Coordinates of C-alpha atoms in Angstrom, one line a residue:
S22 CA 0.0 0.0 0.0
Y23 CA 0.9 3.7 -0.1
N24 CA 1.7 3.5 3.6
M25 CA 4.2 0.7 3.0
W26 CA 5.9 2.9 0.3
L27 CA 5.9 5.8 2.7
S28 CA 7.4 3.5 5.4
I29 CA 10.2 2.5 3.0
I30 CA 11.0 6.1 2.1
S31 CA 10.9 7.0 5.8
R32 CA 13.5 4.4 6.5
H33 CA 15.6 5.5 3.6
P34 CA 15.3 9.3 3.6
I35 CA 18.5 10.0 1.7
P36 CA 17.7 8.3 -1.6
C37 CA 14.2 9.6 -1.7
R38 CA 15.1 13.1 -0.5
H39 CA 18.3 12.9 -2.4
R40 CA 19.3 16.4 -3.3
V41 CA 21.4 17.2 -6.3
S42 CA 23.0 20.5 -7.3
D43 CA 22.9 21.6 -10.9
H44 CA 24.0 25.1 -11.7
G45 CA 23.6 26.1 -8.1
S46 CA 20.0 24.8 -7.6
Q47 CA 18.9 22.1 -5.1
S48 CA 16.4 19.4 -6.3
A49 CA 14.7 16.6 -4.5
L50 CA 12.2 13.8 -5.3
R51 CA 9.3 13.3 -2.9
L52 CA 6.0 11.5 -2.7
M53 CA 3.1 13.3 -4.3
S54 CA 0.5 14.7 -1.9
Y55 CA -3.0 16.1 -2.1
A56 CA -1.4 19.6 -2.2
D57 CA 0.1 18.5 -5.6
L58 CA -3.3 17.6 -7.2
I59 CA -4.0 21.0 -8.8
P60 CA -0.5 21.7 -10.1
V61 CA 0.0 18.2 -11.5
L62 CA -3.5 18.3 -13.1
T63 CA -2.8 21.8 -14.6
W64 CA 0.5 20.6 -16.1
R65 CA -1.1 17.4 -17.5
N66 CA -3.9 19.3 -19.2
T67 CA -1.6 21.8 -21.0
P68 CA -1.8 21.0 -24.8
E69 CA 2.0 20.4 -25.1
I70 CA 1.9 17.6 -22.4
R71 CA -1.6 16.3 -23.1
N72 CA -0.8 15.8 -26.8
C73 CA 2.1 13.5 -26.0
M74 CA 0.0 11.2 -23.8
F75 CA -1.9 8.0 -24.7
S76 CA -5.1 9.6 -23.4
N77 CA -5.1 13.2 -24.6
D78 CA -8.5 14.2 -23.3
V79 CA -8.7 17.1 -20.8
V80 CA -9.0 15.5 -17.3
T81 CA -11.4 17.0 -14.8
L82 CA -10.5 17.7 -11.2
G83 CA -13.0 15.0 -10.0
A84 CA -11.5 12.4 -12.3
H85 CA -8.0 13.4 -11.3
R86 CA -8.9 13.2 -7.6
A87 CA -10.4 9.7 -8.1
W88 CA -7.3 8.5 -10.0
Y89 CA -5.1 9.8 -7.2
E90 CA -7.1 8.2 -4.4
R91 CA -7.1 4.8 -6.3
A92 CA -3.3 5.1 -7.0
I93 CA -2.3 5.8 -3.4
E94 CA -4.1 2.6 -2.3
D95 CA -2.4 0.5 -5.0
P96 CA 1.0 -0.9 -3.7
T97 CA 2.3 -1.1 -7.3
I98 CA 1.9 2.6 -8.1
H99 CA 4.3 5.2 -6.8
L100 CA 3.5 8.8 -7.5
M101 CA 6.3 11.4 -7.0
V102 CA 7.0 15.0 -7.5
M103 CA 10.4 16.7 -8.1
E104 CA 11.1 20.0 -6.4
S105 CA 13.7 22.5 -7.3
E106 CA 14.5 25.2 -4.8
G107 CA 11.3 24.1 -3.0
V108 CA 9.0 24.5 -6.0
A109 CA 7.4 21.5 -7.7
V110 CA 8.7 21.2 -11.3
G111 CA 7.9 17.6 -12.4
F112 CA 5.7 14.6 -11.9
M113 CA 6.8 10.9 -11.9
N114 CA 4.6 7.8 -11.9
V115 CA 6.4 4.4 -11.4
T116 CA 4.2 1.3 -11.7
R117 CA 5.6 -2.0 -10.8
M118 CA 4.8 -4.8 -13.2
D119 CA 3.2 -8.2 -12.3
D120 CA 6.4 -10.1 -11.7
G121 CA 7.7 -7.5 -9.2
D122 CA 11.2 -6.8 -10.5
E123 CA 10.1 -4.7 -13.6
A124 CA 8.4 -1.3 -13.6
E125 CA 7.1 1.2 -16.2
W126 CA 7.2 4.9 -15.8
S127 CA 5.5 7.9 -17.1
F128 CA 6.4 11.5 -16.3
H129 CA 6.2 15.1 -17.3
T130 CA 7.8 18.4 -16.2
A131 CA 5.9 21.6 -15.4
P132 CA 5.5 23.9 -18.4
G133 CA 8.4 26.3 -18.4
A134 CA 10.6 24.1 -16.3
R135 CA 14.3 24.8 -16.7
S136 CA 16.0 22.7 -19.4
G137 CA 17.4 19.5 -17.9
T138 CA 14.6 19.1 -15.4
G139 CA 13.3 15.9 -17.0
F140 CA 16.8 14.3 -17.1
Q141 CA 17.4 15.3 -13.5
M142 CA 14.0 13.9 -12.3
C143 CA 14.5 10.6 -14.2
S144 CA 18.1 10.2 -12.9
L145 CA 16.9 10.7 -9.3
T146 CA 14.1 8.2 -9.8
L147 CA 16.4 5.6 -11.3
D148 CA 18.9 6.1 -8.5
Y149 CA 16.2 5.6 -5.9
V150 CA 14.3 2.8 -7.6
F151 CA 17.4 0.7 -8.4
S152 CA 19.0 1.2 -5.0
E153 CA 16.1 1.0 -2.6
T154 CA 13.5 -1.3 -4.2
K155 CA 13.5 -4.8 -5.9
I156 CA 12.9 -3.3 -9.3
R157 CA 15.7 -4.3 -11.7
R158 CA 14.3 -3.1 -15.0
M159 CA 12.6 0.1 -16.0
K160 CA 10.4 0.3 -19.1
A161 CA 8.7 3.1 -21.0
Q162 CA 6.3 3.5 -23.9
V163 CA 6.6 6.6 -26.0
L164 CA 4.5 7.9 -28.9
P165 CA 6.8 8.2 -31.9
F166 CA 6.2 12.0 -32.3
N167 CA 7.4 12.7 -28.7
I168 CA 11.0 13.3 -29.9
A169 CA 12.1 15.0 -26.6
S170 CA 11.1 11.9 -24.6
M171 CA 12.8 9.5 -27.1
R172 CA 16.0 11.6 -26.8
L173 CA 15.8 11.6 -23.0
H174 CA 15.5 7.8 -22.8
V175 CA 18.5 7.4 -25.1
R176 CA 20.5 9.8 -23.0
L177 CA 19.7 7.9 -19.9
G178 CA 21.0 4.7 -21.5
F179 CA 17.7 3.0 -22.3
Q180 CA 17.6 0.5 -25.3
R181 CA 14.9 1.1 -27.9
H182 CA 12.5 -1.5 -29.2
E183 CA 9.2 -1.5 -31.0
V184 CA 6.1 -2.3 -29.0
E185 CA 3.6 -4.3 -31.2
R186 CA 0.7 -2.4 -29.7
R187 CA -0.7 0.3 -31.9
W188 CA -2.2 3.6 -30.8
I189 CA -4.8 5.6 -32.6
D190 CA -5.0 9.4 -32.0
G191 CA -8.2 11.5 -32.1
H192 CA -7.9 12.0 -35.8
G193 CA -7.9 8.3 -36.8
R194 CA -4.2 8.0 -37.3
Y195 CA -2.4 4.9 -36.1
Y196 CA 1.1 4.9 -34.6
N197 CA 3.5 2.1 -33.4
I198 CA 4.5 2.8 -29.9
V199 CA 8.2 3.0 -29.2
G200 CA 9.4 1.0 -26.2
Y201 CA 12.4 1.5 -24.1
E202 CA 14.1 -0.6 -21.4
L203 CA 16.9 -0.1 -18.9
P204 CA 18.2 -2.9 -16.7
S205 CA 19.6 -1.7 -13.3
I206 CA 23.0 -3.2 -14.1
E207 CA 23.3 -0.8 -17.0
W208 CA 22.4 2.3 -15.0
R209 CA 25.4 4.6 -14.4
T210 CA 27.9 2.1 -15.8

């Protein structure tokens, strides 16, 4: 459950609250809270983020709140926020797969976030997940027109592969989804 995840983070405060300095700024990864609902929803509903998601409909506050309440009760879902200088600048969702040692992530940064925020958030997440959990492989699925995400995954060391599942957008166009994987043994090697 969410309380178990919170307990793990409480026992390991340094990896979760791991702070990094980049050009003089301090950043940290923490669990998402109710106070983050409005900012995360606002970011998610901006056209530039929404159009790179599998579900690109505008999400209502009620639907967002219901999603959050279900997610915090699910022990396989871990919702986190990255802060820089005490301000929330990114959202991360890590979902453990059925067999327990693989996970898939999805994430986005706040509109207008400083360049490099996504890389920093993903690096902090991988550091934490691979050192403090039993997850040994991170996976991602990216729409083929989300070039920034594809470049980010390559920069992080992920290997690309095609996912056979096809996605159709709101205009009837089909796309092959691009998959990425990173085993823990290849992170920071």
